[in-house]
Tab-separated table of C-alpha atoms in Angstrom:
chain	number	residue	atom	x	y	z
U	127	UNK	CA	-14.238	-70.744	-205.709
U	128	UNK	CA	-11.759	-69.519	-202.679
U	129	UNK	CA	-11.007	-71.794	-200.028
U	130	UNK	CA	-12.683	-71.538	-196.829
U	131	UNK	CA	-10.094	-71.231	-194.151
U	132	UNK	CA	-11.378	-73.579	-191.178
U	133	UNK	CA	-13.593	-75.820	-192.858
U	134	UNK	CA	-14.738	-78.532	-191.341
U	135	UNK	CA	-11.970	-80.802	-190.474
U	136	UNK	CA	-13.347	-82.002	-187.350
U	137	UNK	CA	-16.820	-83.761	-188.900
U	138	UNK	CA	-17.495	-85.250	-191.881
U	139	UNK	CA	-19.641	-85.551	-194.502
U	140	UNK	CA	-20.216	-88.701	-195.302
U	141	UNK	CA	-23.260	-89.541	-193.494
U	142	UNK	CA	-25.407	-86.432	-193.812
U	143	UNK	CA	-28.720	-87.810	-195.839
U	144	UNK	CA	-29.135	-86.549	-199.487
U	145	UNK	CA	-31.763	-83.332	-198.743
U	146	UNK	CA	-29.586	-82.001	-195.859
U	147	UNK	CA	-26.212	-82.443	-198.619
U	148	UNK	CA	-28.841	-80.712	-201.490
U	149	UNK	CA	-29.209	-77.745	-198.425
U	150	UNK	CA	-25.788	-76.854	-197.555
U	151	UNK	CA	-24.817	-77.250	-201.185
U	152	UNK	CA	-27.285	-74.762	-201.569
U	153	UNK	CA	-26.361	-72.557	-198.569
U	154	UNK	CA	-22.855	-72.683	-200.219
U	155	UNK	CA	-24.016	-71.309	-203.169
U	156	UNK	CA	-25.809	-67.954	-201.522
U	157	UNK	CA	-23.255	-67.907	-198.941
U	158	UNK	CA	-19.854	-68.111	-200.688
U	159	UNK	CA	-18.292	-64.893	-202.124
U	160	UNK	CA	-15.626	-65.781	-205.709
U	161	UNK	CA	-12.767	-63.948	-206.707
U	162	UNK	CA	-14.544	-61.495	-208.903
U	163	UNK	CA	-17.200	-60.398	-206.998
U	164	UNK	CA	-15.245	-59.190	-204.141
U	165	UNK	CA	-13.058	-57.279	-206.626
U	166	UNK	CA	-15.949	-56.030	-208.534
U	167	UNK	CA	-17.195	-54.804	-204.405
U	168	UNK	CA	-13.998	-53.333	-203.969
U	169	UNK	CA	-13.889	-51.139	-207.245
U	170	UNK	CA	-17.285	-50.170	-206.376
U	171	UNK	CA	-16.337	-48.895	-202.348
U	172	UNK	CA	-13.323	-47.068	-203.524
U	173	UNK	CA	-15.351	-44.847	-205.973
U	174	UNK	CA	-17.556	-44.802	-202.833
U	175	UNK	CA	-15.521	-43.687	-200.713
U	176	UNK	CA	-14.395	-40.607	-203.262
U	177	UNK	CA	-18.238	-39.925	-203.484
U	178	UNK	CA	-18.118	-39.437	-199.892
U	179	UNK	CA	-15.231	-37.204	-199.524
U	180	UNK	CA	-17.636	-34.833	-202.360
U	181	UNK	CA	-20.173	-32.150	-202.337
U	182	UNK	CA	-22.410	-33.524	-203.164
U	183	UNK	CA	-22.445	-36.808	-200.976
U	184	UNK	CA	-23.028	-40.429	-200.839
U	185	UNK	CA	-24.058	-43.024	-198.714
U	186	UNK	CA	-20.790	-43.522	-197.061
U	187	UNK	CA	-20.681	-40.081	-194.575
U	188	UNK	CA	-16.894	-39.452	-194.816
U	189	UNK	CA	-16.244	-37.489	-191.692
U	190	UNK	CA	-13.837	-34.644	-190.803
U	191	UNK	CA	-12.999	-35.495	-187.830
U	192	UNK	CA	-10.804	-32.046	-187.335
U	193	UNK	CA	-7.658	-34.519	-186.072
U	194	UNK	CA	-4.821	-33.075	-188.614
U	195	UNK	CA	-1.831	-34.854	-187.472
U	196	UNK	CA	-0.152	-37.991	-188.002
U	197	UNK	CA	1.348	-38.914	-183.825
U	198	UNK	CA	5.191	-39.387	-184.205
U	199	UNK	CA	5.272	-41.516	-180.910
U	200	UNK	CA	7.231	-38.648	-179.376
U	201	UNK	CA	4.057	-37.229	-178.012
U	202	UNK	CA	4.514	-35.882	-174.461
U	203	UNK	CA	2.426	-34.897	-171.179
U	204	UNK	CA	-0.398	-35.817	-168.970
U	205	UNK	CA	-3.962	-36.242	-170.624
U	206	UNK	CA	-7.288	-37.516	-169.240
U	207	UNK	CA	-9.805	-39.730	-171.531
U	208	UNK	CA	-13.862	-40.090	-171.183
U	209	UNK	CA	-14.937	-43.406	-172.824
U	210	UNK	CA	-18.785	-43.099	-172.387
U	211	UNK	CA	-19.863	-46.790	-173.948
U	212	UNK	CA	-23.475	-48.518	-173.624
U	213	UNK	CA	-22.172	-50.501	-170.436
U	214	UNK	CA	-20.243	-48.674	-168.720
U	215	UNK	CA	-18.277	-44.928	-168.858
U	216	UNK	CA	-14.265	-45.584	-168.099
U	217	UNK	CA	-12.375	-42.537	-166.883
U	218	UNK	CA	-8.219	-42.913	-167.777
U	219	UNK	CA	-5.405	-40.779	-166.776
U	220	UNK	CA	-2.795	-41.460	-169.297
U	221	UNK	CA	0.756	-40.252	-169.438
U	222	UNK	CA	2.920	-40.273	-172.587
U	223	UNK	CA	6.686	-40.390	-171.335
U	224	UNK	CA	9.214	-39.209	-173.765
U	225	UNK	CA	10.030	-42.883	-174.503
U	226	UNK	CA	8.493	-43.519	-178.501
U	227	UNK	CA	5.638	-44.757	-178.626
U	228	UNK	CA	5.241	-45.687	-174.794
U	229	UNK	CA	2.606	-44.792	-172.222
U	230	UNK	CA	1.408	-45.340	-168.857
U	231	UNK	CA	-2.369	-45.539	-168.072
U	232	UNK	CA	-4.618	-45.767	-164.770
U	233	UNK	CA	-8.000	-46.203	-165.534
U	234	UNK	CA	-11.250	-46.931	-163.328
U	235	UNK	CA	-14.529	-48.204	-165.201
U	236	UNK	CA	-18.031	-46.917	-163.230
U	237	UNK	CA	-21.377	-48.185	-164.459
U	238	UNK	CA	-23.905	-46.587	-166.391
U	239	UNK	CA	-27.299	-46.748	-164.233
U	240	UNK	CA	-29.804	-48.332	-166.725
U	241	UNK	CA	-32.030	-45.736	-165.297
U	242	UNK	CA	-29.685	-42.810	-166.819
U	243	UNK	CA	-30.250	-43.721	-170.366
U	244	UNK	CA	-34.041	-42.969	-170.516
U	245	UNK	CA	-33.704	-39.972	-168.141
U	246	UNK	CA	-33.127	-36.210	-168.682
U	247	UNK	CA	-30.099	-34.382	-169.974
U	248	UNK	CA	-28.664	-32.903	-167.165
U	249	UNK	CA	-28.655	-35.959	-165.120
U	250	UNK	CA	-26.617	-37.710	-167.679
U	251	UNK	CA	-24.005	-34.823	-167.589
U	252	UNK	CA	-23.947	-34.687	-163.718
U	253	UNK	CA	-23.306	-38.291	-163.077
U	254	UNK	CA	-20.671	-38.433	-166.304
U	255	UNK	CA	-19.205	-35.488	-163.884
U	256	UNK	CA	-19.344	-36.642	-161.050
U	257	UNK	CA	-17.527	-39.904	-162.187
U	258	UNK	CA	-14.717	-38.127	-163.151
U	259	UNK	CA	-15.208	-35.691	-160.479
U	260	UNK	CA	-14.612	-39.270	-158.136
U	261	UNK	CA	-11.452	-40.382	-160.144
U	262	UNK	CA	-9.700	-36.755	-159.566
U	263	UNK	CA	-10.120	-37.039	-156.076
U	264	UNK	CA	-9.071	-40.691	-155.781
U	265	UNK	CA	-6.663	-40.381	-157.720
U	266	UNK	CA	-5.146	-36.455	-157.096
U	267	UNK	CA	-6.599	-36.461	-152.820
U	268	UNK	CA	-3.335	-34.134	-151.779
U	269	UNK	CA	-2.256	-32.529	-155.423
U	270	UNK	CA	-2.133	-28.983	-156.573
U	271	UNK	CA	-3.382	-29.712	-160.332
U	272	UNK	CA	-3.061	-27.891	-163.594
U	273	UNK	CA	-5.986	-27.666	-165.899
U	274	UNK	CA	-5.810	-31.465	-166.986
U	275	UNK	CA	-7.035	-31.739	-170.957
U	276	UNK	CA	-9.460	-34.332	-171.650
U	277	UNK	CA	-10.195	-36.440	-174.962
U	278	UNK	CA	-14.198	-37.688	-175.184
U	279	UNK	CA	-14.568	-40.809	-177.057
U	280	UNK	CA	-18.328	-40.319	-177.761
U	281	UNK	CA	-19.533	-42.743	-180.435
U	282	UNK	CA	-22.465	-42.148	-181.426
U	283	UNK	CA	-23.601	-40.564	-184.745
U	284	UNK	CA	-22.344	-37.080	-184.238
U	285	UNK	CA	-21.788	-33.686	-186.853
U	286	UNK	CA	-18.829	-32.590	-185.927
U	287	UNK	CA	-17.306	-28.997	-186.865
U	288	UNK	CA	-14.892	-28.357	-184.680
U	289	UNK	CA	-12.820	-30.904	-182.192
U	290	UNK	CA	-13.936	-29.725	-179.793
U	291	UNK	CA	-17.843	-29.913	-180.830
U	292	UNK	CA	-20.317	-32.495	-182.064
U	293	UNK	CA	-23.839	-32.048	-182.476
U	294	UNK	CA	-25.659	-35.570	-181.320
U	295	UNK	CA	-27.661	-36.616	-184.688
U	296	UNK	CA	-29.439	-39.326	-182.645
U	297	UNK	CA	-29.003	-41.817	-179.759
U	298	UNK	CA	-28.070	-45.619	-179.991
U	299	UNK	CA	-26.821	-48.587	-177.919
U	300	UNK	CA	-30.854	-47.926	-176.134
U	301	UNK	CA	-30.209	-45.049	-175.195
U	302	UNK	CA	-32.708	-42.536	-175.490
U	303	UNK	CA	-32.072	-39.337	-173.397
U	304	UNK	CA	-34.402	-36.491	-174.002
U	305	UNK	CA	-32.607	-33.127	-174.544
U	306	UNK	CA	-29.367	-34.089	-176.447
U	307	UNK	CA	-30.200	-34.925	-180.127
U	308	UNK	CA	-29.991	-31.778	-182.561
U	309	UNK	CA	-27.500	-30.110	-179.043
U	310	UNK	CA	-23.704	-29.716	-179.105
U	311	UNK	CA	-22.780	-32.371	-176.009
U	312	UNK	CA	-19.914	-30.370	-175.331
U	313	UNK	CA	-21.485	-27.512	-174.133
U	314	UNK	CA	-24.164	-29.743	-171.561
U	315	UNK	CA	-20.733	-31.576	-170.659
U	316	UNK	CA	-18.720	-28.180	-170.116
U	317	UNK	CA	-21.353	-27.024	-168.073
U	318	UNK	CA	-21.930	-29.706	-165.623
U	319	UNK	CA	-17.963	-29.659	-165.231
U	320	UNK	CA	-17.847	-25.646	-164.879
U	321	UNK	CA	-20.046	-26.071	-161.494
U	322	UNK	CA	-17.856	-28.687	-159.694
U	323	UNK	CA	-15.160	-26.442	-160.075
U	324	UNK	CA	-13.430	-29.228	-162.233
U	325	UNK	CA	-9.530	-29.014	-163.112
U	326	UNK	CA	-10.681	-30.459	-166.947
U	327	UNK	CA	-10.537	-29.270	-169.936
U	328	UNK	CA	-12.520	-31.112	-173.168
U	329	UNK	CA	-9.594	-30.899	-175.666
U	330	UNK	CA	-10.841	-32.993	-178.420
U	331	UNK	CA	-14.262	-34.977	-179.110
U	332	UNK	CA	-13.774	-38.569	-180.797
U	333	UNK	CA	-14.906	-41.624	-182.270
U	334	UNK	CA	-14.061	-44.881	-181.222
U	335	UNK	CA	-12.578	-45.749	-184.811
U	336	UNK	CA	-10.762	-42.515	-184.867
U	337	UNK	CA	-9.333	-43.317	-181.564
U	338	UNK	CA	-8.327	-46.732	-183.207
U	339	UNK	CA	-6.289	-45.616	-186.144
U	340	UNK	CA	-4.196	-42.683	-183.654
U	341	UNK	CA	-3.501	-44.729	-181.309
U	342	UNK	CA	-1.863	-47.666	-183.376
U	343	UNK	CA	0.102	-45.338	-185.123
U	344	UNK	CA	1.220	-44.070	-181.781
U	345	UNK	CA	3.390	-47.391	-181.208
U	346	UNK	CA	3.176	-48.801	-185.045
U	347	UNK	CA	4.566	-46.090	-187.813
U	348	UNK	CA	3.567	-48.477	-190.303
U	349	UNK	CA	0.046	-48.097	-189.631
U	350	UNK	CA	-2.362	-46.289	-191.902
U	351	UNK	CA	-5.779	-47.238	-191.263
U	352	UNK	CA	-8.001	-48.267	-187.818
U	353	UNK	CA	-10.437	-50.515	-188.234
U	354	UNK	CA	-13.951	-51.567	-186.160
U	355	UNK	CA	-14.971	-55.202	-186.636
U	356	UNK	CA	-17.679	-55.755	-183.257
U	357	UNK	CA	-21.428	-55.280	-183.190
U	358	UNK	CA	-20.494	-52.419	-185.968
U	359	UNK	CA	-18.036	-51.889	-188.173
U	360	UNK	CA	-16.372	-48.855	-189.217
U	361	UNK	CA	-13.224	-47.351	-190.481
U	362	UNK	CA	-10.636	-44.518	-190.204
U	363	UNK	CA	-7.721	-43.093	-192.114
U	364	UNK	CA	-5.873	-40.001	-192.859
U	365	UNK	CA	-6.443	-38.000	-195.866
U	366	UNK	CA	-4.969	-35.302	-197.659
U	367	UNK	CA	-6.925	-31.903	-197.798
U	368	UNK	CA	-6.969	-31.493	-201.199
U	369	UNK	CA	-8.882	-35.119	-201.728
U	370	UNK	CA	-11.930	-33.418	-199.609
U	371	UNK	CA	-13.752	-31.291	-202.172
U	372	UNK	CA	-16.728	-31.056	-199.657
U	373	UNK	CA	-14.093	-28.884	-197.409
U	374	UNK	CA	-12.860	-26.696	-200.209
U	375	UNK	CA	-13.991	-23.511	-199.224
U	376	UNK	CA	-11.787	-23.655	-195.794
U	377	UNK	CA	-8.974	-23.206	-198.004
U	378	UNK	CA	-6.670	-26.008	-196.268
U	379	UNK	CA	-3.521	-26.649	-197.914
U	380	UNK	CA	-4.040	-29.691	-200.072
U	381	UNK	CA	-1.143	-31.633	-198.307
U	382	UNK	CA	-2.729	-31.234	-195.128
U	383	UNK	CA	-3.758	-34.585	-193.012
U	384	UNK	CA	-7.366	-35.222	-191.913
U	385	UNK	CA	-8.403	-38.206	-190.585
U	386	UNK	CA	-11.693	-39.362	-192.218
U	387	UNK	CA	-14.155	-40.837	-190.046
U	388	UNK	CA	-15.781	-43.424	-192.736
U	389	UNK	CA	-19.134	-44.965	-191.209
U	390	UNK	CA	-18.635	-47.568	-193.653
U	391	UNK	CA	-21.574	-49.549	-192.892
U	392	UNK	CA	-23.357	-47.501	-195.093
U	393	UNK	CA	-22.178	-48.906	-198.257
U	394	UNK	CA	-23.944	-50.058	-200.498
U	395	UNK	CA	-27.280	-48.731	-199.450
U	396	UNK	CA	-28.452	-48.864	-203.050
U	397	UNK	CA	-27.869	-52.411	-203.132
U	398	UNK	CA	-25.797	-52.231	-206.325
U	399	UNK	CA	-23.072	-54.575	-205.542
U	400	UNK	CA	-22.948	-56.541	-202.159
U	401	UNK	CA	-24.750	-60.117	-202.910
U	402	UNK	CA	-27.758	-60.146	-200.252
U	403	UNK	CA	-29.499	-63.157	-200.094
U	404	UNK	CA	-32.960	-63.600	-199.049
U	405	UNK	CA	-32.047	-63.938	-195.513
U	406	UNK	CA	-30.548	-60.080	-196.028
U	407	UNK	CA	-33.516	-59.032	-197.452
U	408	UNK	CA	-35.720	-59.946	-193.998
U	409	UNK	CA	-32.677	-58.536	-192.155
U	410	UNK	CA	-32.638	-55.205	-193.676
U	411	UNK	CA	-36.713	-55.864	-193.646
U	412	UNK	CA	-37.288	-56.057	-190.009
U	413	UNK	CA	-34.607	-53.881	-188.570
U	414	UNK	CA	-35.286	-50.859	-187.065
U	415	UNK	CA	-34.097	-48.784	-189.852
U	416	UNK	CA	-34.839	-50.547	-192.874
U	417	UNK	CA	-32.340	-49.272	-196.234
U	418	UNK	CA	-29.570	-47.816	-193.904
U	419	UNK	CA	-26.303	-49.390	-193.133
U	420	UNK	CA	-26.251	-52.620	-195.816
U	421	UNK	CA	-22.606	-53.509	-194.982
U	422	UNK	CA	-22.929	-53.180	-191.372
U	423	UNK	CA	-25.595	-55.814	-192.266
U	424	UNK	CA	-23.658	-58.328	-193.742
U	425	UNK	CA	-20.561	-58.940	-191.930
U	426	UNK	CA	-21.465	-57.116	-188.269
U	427	UNK	CA	-22.317	-59.341	-185.060
U	428	UNK	CA	-24.827	-58.193	-184.182
U	429	UNK	CA	-26.613	-59.905	-187.041
U	430	UNK	CA	-24.643	-63.216	-187.547
U	431	UNK	CA	-26.327	-64.611	-185.134
U	432	UNK	CA	-29.223	-63.292	-186.850
U	433	UNK	CA	-28.628	-64.770	-190.164
U	434	UNK	CA	-27.726	-68.174	-188.413
U	435	UNK	CA	-31.068	-68.392	-187.078
U	436	UNK	CA	-33.211	-67.588	-189.805
U	437	UNK	CA	-31.673	-70.070	-191.885
U	438	UNK	CA	-32.326	-72.701	-189.455
U	439	UNK	CA	-35.959	-71.706	-188.632
U	440	UNK	CA	-36.265	-71.932	-193.088
U	441	UNK	CA	-34.804	-74.862	-193.154
U	442	UNK	CA	-37.267	-76.888	-190.373
U	443	UNK	CA	-40.367	-75.653	-192.392
U	444	UNK	CA	-39.082	-76.308	-196.094
U	445	UNK	CA	-40.613	-78.925	-197.415
U	446	UNK	CA	-38.847	-81.921	-198.816
U	447	UNK	CA	-36.520	-81.434	-196.174
U	448	UNK	CA	-35.414	-82.753	-192.764
U	449	UNK	CA	-34.683	-80.645	-190.273
U	450	UNK	CA	-35.430	-80.523	-186.619
U	451	UNK	CA	-37.898	-82.822	-186.781
U	452	UNK	CA	-40.767	-83.186	-183.778
U	453	UNK	CA	-38.300	-80.820	-181.966
U	454	UNK	CA	-39.945	-77.367	-180.144
U	455	UNK	CA	-37.557	-74.786	-182.087
U	456	UNK	CA	-39.771	-71.782	-180.271
U	457	UNK	CA	-36.668	-70.710	-178.369
U	458	UNK	CA	-35.233	-70.830	-181.748
U	459	UNK	CA	-37.980	-68.432	-183.549
U	460	UNK	CA	-37.543	-65.431	-181.274
U	461	UNK	CA	-35.472	-62.691	-183.483
U	462	UNK	CA	-31.924	-62.120	-182.230
U	463	UNK	CA	-31.681	-65.158	-179.607
U	464	UNK	CA	-28.793	-65.784	-181.217
U	465	UNK	CA	-25.458	-63.667	-181.297
U	466	UNK	CA	-21.839	-64.359	-183.061
U	467	UNK	CA	-20.605	-66.133	-180.192
U	468	UNK	CA	-23.092	-68.659	-180.691
U	469	UNK	CA	-21.555	-69.225	-184.039
U	470	UNK	CA	-18.077	-68.542	-182.566
U	471	UNK	CA	-18.381	-71.982	-180.357
U	472	UNK	CA	-19.390	-74.000	-183.188
U	473	UNK	CA	-16.439	-73.250	-185.174
U	474	UNK	CA	-14.476	-74.326	-182.081
U	475	UNK	CA	-15.827	-77.316	-181.704
U	476	UNK	CA	-13.331	-79.431	-181.693
U	477	UNK	CA	-14.935	-83.018	-181.438
U	478	UNK	CA	-15.419	-85.264	-184.170
U	479	UNK	CA	-19.062	-86.168	-183.123
U	480	UNK	CA	-19.622	-81.864	-182.669
U	481	UNK	CA	-20.120	-82.990	-178.758
U	482	UNK	CA	-19.940	-79.793	-178.109
U	483	UNK	CA	-22.328	-78.008	-180.436
U	484	UNK	CA	-24.814	-80.842	-179.697
U	485	UNK	CA	-25.113	-79.628	-175.926
U	486	UNK	CA	-24.413	-76.069	-176.523
U	487	UNK	CA	-28.228	-76.515	-178.740
U	488	UNK	CA	-29.576	-78.460	-175.728
U	489	UNK	CA	-28.595	-75.901	-173.277
U	490	UNK	CA	-29.583	-72.628	-175.235
U	491	UNK	CA	-32.450	-73.999	-177.424
U	492	UNK	CA	-33.909	-76.719	-176.099
U	493	UNK	CA	-33.651	-78.650	-179.699
U	494	UNK	CA	-31.674	-81.947	-179.270
U	495	UNK	CA	-30.112	-82.285	-183.208
U	496	UNK	CA	-28.779	-85.288	-184.602
U	497	UNK	CA	-25.239	-86.152	-186.184
U	498	UNK	CA	-26.230	-84.291	-189.640
U	499	UNK	CA	-28.137	-81.222	-188.409
U	500	UNK	CA	-25.361	-80.587	-186.218
U	501	UNK	CA	-23.142	-80.888	-189.479
U	502	UNK	CA	-25.602	-78.400	-191.625
U	503	UNK	CA	-25.236	-75.992	-188.633
U	504	UNK	CA	-21.299	-76.650	-188.315
U	505	UNK	CA	-21.170	-75.887	-192.237
U	506	UNK	CA	-23.643	-72.460	-192.051
U	507	UNK	CA	-21.395	-70.880	-189.550
U	508	UNK	CA	-18.044	-71.278	-191.567
U	509	UNK	CA	-20.552	-70.055	-194.235
U	510	UNK	CA	-21.007	-66.690	-192.551
U	511	UNK	CA	-18.058	-66.147	-190.874
U	512	UNK	CA	-16.013	-66.706	-194.319
U	513	UNK	CA	-18.279	-64.182	-195.746
U	514	UNK	CA	-17.681	-61.862	-193.274
U	515	UNK	CA	-14.696	-61.582	-192.956
U	516	UNK	CA	-14.202	-61.730	-196.766
U	517	UNK	CA	-16.710	-58.506	-197.237
U	518	UNK	CA	-15.124	-56.889	-194.880
U	519	UNK	CA	-11.434	-57.146	-196.622
U	520	UNK	CA	-13.152	-55.241	-199.705
U	521	UNK	CA	-13.420	-51.991	-197.541
U	522	UNK	CA	-9.441	-52.671	-196.262
U	523	UNK	CA	-8.516	-52.972	-199.791
U	524	UNK	CA	-10.725	-50.104	-201.021
U	525	UNK	CA	-8.731	-47.864	-198.346
U	526	UNK	CA	-5.486	-49.262	-199.792
U	527	UNK	CA	-6.035	-48.723	-203.471
U	528	UNK	CA	-7.776	-45.077	-203.113
U	529	UNK	CA	-4.538	-44.112	-201.308
U	530	UNK	CA	-1.708	-46.465	-203.004
U	531	UNK	CA	-0.681	-48.319	-200.089
U	532	UNK	CA	1.273	-51.456	-201.347
U	533	UNK	CA	2.187	-51.958	-198.479
U	534	UNK	CA	0.891	-51.104	-194.351
U	535	UNK	CA	-0.471	-52.111	-191.415
U	536	UNK	CA	-3.876	-52.071	-190.388
U	537	UNK	CA	-5.311	-52.251	-186.453
U	538	UNK	CA	-8.296	-53.651	-186.352
U	539	UNK	CA	-10.522	-53.493	-183.188
U	540	UNK	CA	-14.159	-55.484	-181.578
U	541	UNK	CA	-15.136	-58.264	-180.613
U	542	UNK	CA	-15.609	-60.046	-184.072
U	543	UNK	CA	-12.173	-59.290	-185.034
U	544	UNK	CA	-10.572	-60.559	-181.341
U	545	UNK	CA	-12.638	-63.226	-180.832
U	546	UNK	CA	-14.125	-64.641	-184.301
U	547	UNK	CA	-12.191	-67.984	-184.671
U	548	UNK	CA	-10.370	-67.552	-188.354
U	549	UNK	CA	-11.446	-63.901	-188.749
U	550	UNK	CA	-7.939	-62.615	-189.344
U	551	UNK	CA	-6.926	-65.690	-191.455
U	552	UNK	CA	-10.252	-65.541	-193.776
U	553	UNK	CA	-9.742	-61.839	-193.970
U	554	UNK	CA	-6.073	-61.801	-194.873
U	555	UNK	CA	-7.001	-64.876	-197.277
U	556	UNK	CA	-9.242	-62.713	-199.423
U	557	UNK	CA	-6.829	-59.570	-199.592
U	558	UNK	CA	-4.323	-61.453	-201.075
U	559	UNK	CA	-7.318	-62.616	-203.828
U	560	UNK	CA	-8.303	-58.764	-203.733
U	561	UNK	CA	-4.895	-56.781	-204.780
U	562	UNK	CA	-3.355	-60.084	-206.477
U	563	UNK	CA	-0.489	-60.843	-204.892
U	564	UNK	CA	1.851	-63.417	-206.054
U	565	UNK	CA	1.801	-66.399	-204.042
U	566	UNK	CA	5.320	-66.432	-202.956
U	567	UNK	CA	4.876	-63.143	-201.958
U	568	UNK	CA	5.331	-63.673	-197.703
U	569	UNK	CA	5.069	-61.815	-194.894
U	570	UNK	CA	1.738	-60.375	-196.357
U	571	UNK	CA	2.067	-56.439	-197.385
U	572	UNK	CA	-1.294	-55.344	-195.971
U	573	UNK	CA	-0.976	-56.568	-192.345
U	574	UNK	CA	-4.414	-56.268	-190.606
U	575	UNK	CA	-3.283	-56.758	-187.020
U	576	UNK	CA	-4.831	-56.241	-183.380
U	577	UNK	CA	-4.654	-51.994	-182.650
U	578	UNK	CA	-4.099	-50.524	-179.426
U	579	UNK	CA	-6.979	-48.846	-177.077
U	580	UNK	CA	-8.528	-46.153	-179.070
U	581	UNK	CA	-10.789	-45.127	-176.832
U	582	UNK	CA	-8.599	-44.640	-174.011
U	583	UNK	CA	-4.586	-43.974	-175.217
U	584	UNK	CA	-6.242	-42.334	-178.904
U	585	UNK	CA	-8.271	-40.251	-177.018
U	586	UNK	CA	-5.805	-38.936	-175.141
U	587	UNK	CA	-3.006	-38.983	-178.186
U	588	UNK	CA	-5.398	-36.981	-179.796
U	589	UNK	CA	-5.769	-34.335	-177.151
U	590	UNK	CA	-2.364	-34.366	-176.986
U	591	UNK	CA	-2.042	-33.362	-180.737
U	592	UNK	CA	-4.618	-30.819	-180.699
U	593	UNK	CA	-3.463	-29.427	-178.288
U	594	UNK	CA	0.027	-29.111	-180.096
U	595	UNK	CA	-1.024	-27.867	-183.510
U	596	UNK	CA	-2.783	-24.939	-182.089
U	597	UNK	CA	0.714	-24.107	-180.333
U	598	UNK	CA	1.815	-24.498	-183.675
U	599	UNK	CA	-0.369	-22.088	-185.130
U	600	UNK	CA	-3.375	-24.598	-186.845
U	601	UNK	CA	-7.005	-23.882	-185.638
U	602	UNK	CA	-9.005	-25.136	-188.627
U	603	UNK	CA	-11.677	-27.029	-186.894
U	604	UNK	CA	-11.115	-25.767	-183.331
U	605	UNK	CA	-13.855	-23.521	-181.347
U	606	UNK	CA	-12.503	-22.438	-178.489
U	607	UNK	CA	-9.039	-21.969	-177.522
U	608	UNK	CA	-9.335	-20.017	-174.394
U	609	UNK	CA	-8.579	-21.718	-171.424
U	610	UNK	CA	-6.722	-24.715	-173.251
U	611	UNK	CA	-3.879	-26.190	-170.936
U	612	UNK	CA	-0.356	-27.421	-171.789
U	613	UNK	CA	-0.743	-30.901	-171.377
U	614	UNK	CA	2.568	-31.271	-169.744
U	615	UNK	CA	3.054	-33.567	-167.223
C-alpha cells in the first residue's frame, strides 16, 4: 500500500479504543488506492479520452475549443478580458509587451447582484455591458480608443462550433436566467454592447481551463496541460487535428493543433474502474444529477466535506461503535454543511492533542469530541485528501500517456490545488507510481505547478492568438471576421 504523504505525525493512535481502531482500519481499506488500481484507472482514462474525440463520442465530452495555436510568449498588443464567475464579474485590460512571457494587467471586480442570477436575459447582458462601460470610462476617460479585442471567459457548459460563439447548454453556479439556455450567448452579449456603441469586439469565448493552459504556456515553454482542481475539476491540452475523428469532415491539416477542453469530471460515469465506496454512492444518488460527473464527485472540493460528513454520521449511528456518544449531532446531519476547507483545517492542526480540531468541532458543529474521536477525524481527513490527489493524478498521467509526454509542466489552479495541505505532494507521489519513474530520478519529469491567471490573462492571449491566425488565413472555427481589431497598441 502506498505511503500517505502528510500522515498523522502529531497525534498518536495508542490511546484509541479497539472499536474506533477497527473503524479506522475499515476506512483505510475503503479509501486507500493502491498502485495497481491507479494504473488500471489511468489506462481506462486513456481509452476514454480517445473515445471522447471519436465520432461516436463517450462520457468525457472532449470539446474542441478552436484555440489552434500554442503561444510563443512573444504575442503583443492590448486586450480586454471579461470573466463571468458565480460571484463576481471581472474586467481586465491586459497589455502584452515585446518581452517574452511578460504581461501588465489592470482589473476591476463587480459584484454580481443576486437578483440578476434568476432574472431575465436582457437584464444580465445590460449589467455586463454597464460594467464594461464603467471600466473603459474610468481607465480611458479622455482617450481616443481603437476597437479593443475581448476574450470572454464563460465557464458554463456551452456548445462551441466556433471560437466566437457558444450556445449555453445549462446554467450552473446558482444561475437560472430565462431566455439564455439554448441560445448563443455571444449574440446576446454583442447586442448589449452595440446599444452603447462601446469600442469592443468579442474575439474569443473561452472556458477557464483552456485559459489556464494557454496563460501558463505563454510564460512557460514546457507547459503542456492545464488543470483545475477546485470546487469542480477539469483539464485542457493541445491535440493534433488528425487525432480528432469527430472533426474529420472539416479536412483540417492532421498536424494542426487544437486545444481540447476535456470536461473530465464525467470520466467513468459507467462506474467501471473508479473505487467507489458506499459513501460515494450516496453522494451521487442525492446529487442534482445522479449518474453524472462520477470522477468529479470523488475528487472535487465541493464533495470532500460531504464525504467526510457522511462517514461521521454513519459512525455515530453504528452499533458497537462509540462515536460522539451523548453529543447533539443535529448540525452535522445537515447536507453540505462542511466543505473542503474544514478538512484542510484538520490536516493543518499542528498540536499533539489536536486542540485546533477540538475547537473547530465545537465552533462549527457544537460537538465536543474526545481525543480518540479527533484522531479518527484526522485520519479520515488524510484518507479523503490523499484519495482525491491520487485519483487526480490518474487524469494527468492519462493525458501524458496519450500524448507520449515523458517530461513536461502541468499548470494547475483551483482552491483544492492551491490551499489543500499536501495535495500537490500526494499527486506527485501517485504520478511517480503510475508512470514507474526510477526512485533516483530527480526532479520529477512531469511537474504539476501553480498556473497563471487563466480566466483573465489566458482569455486575452487567446484573443491575440485568434487574431493572429485569422491574419494568417486560418479561419477554421471563426464565424464572424468582420470588424475584427488588430489588438495592437
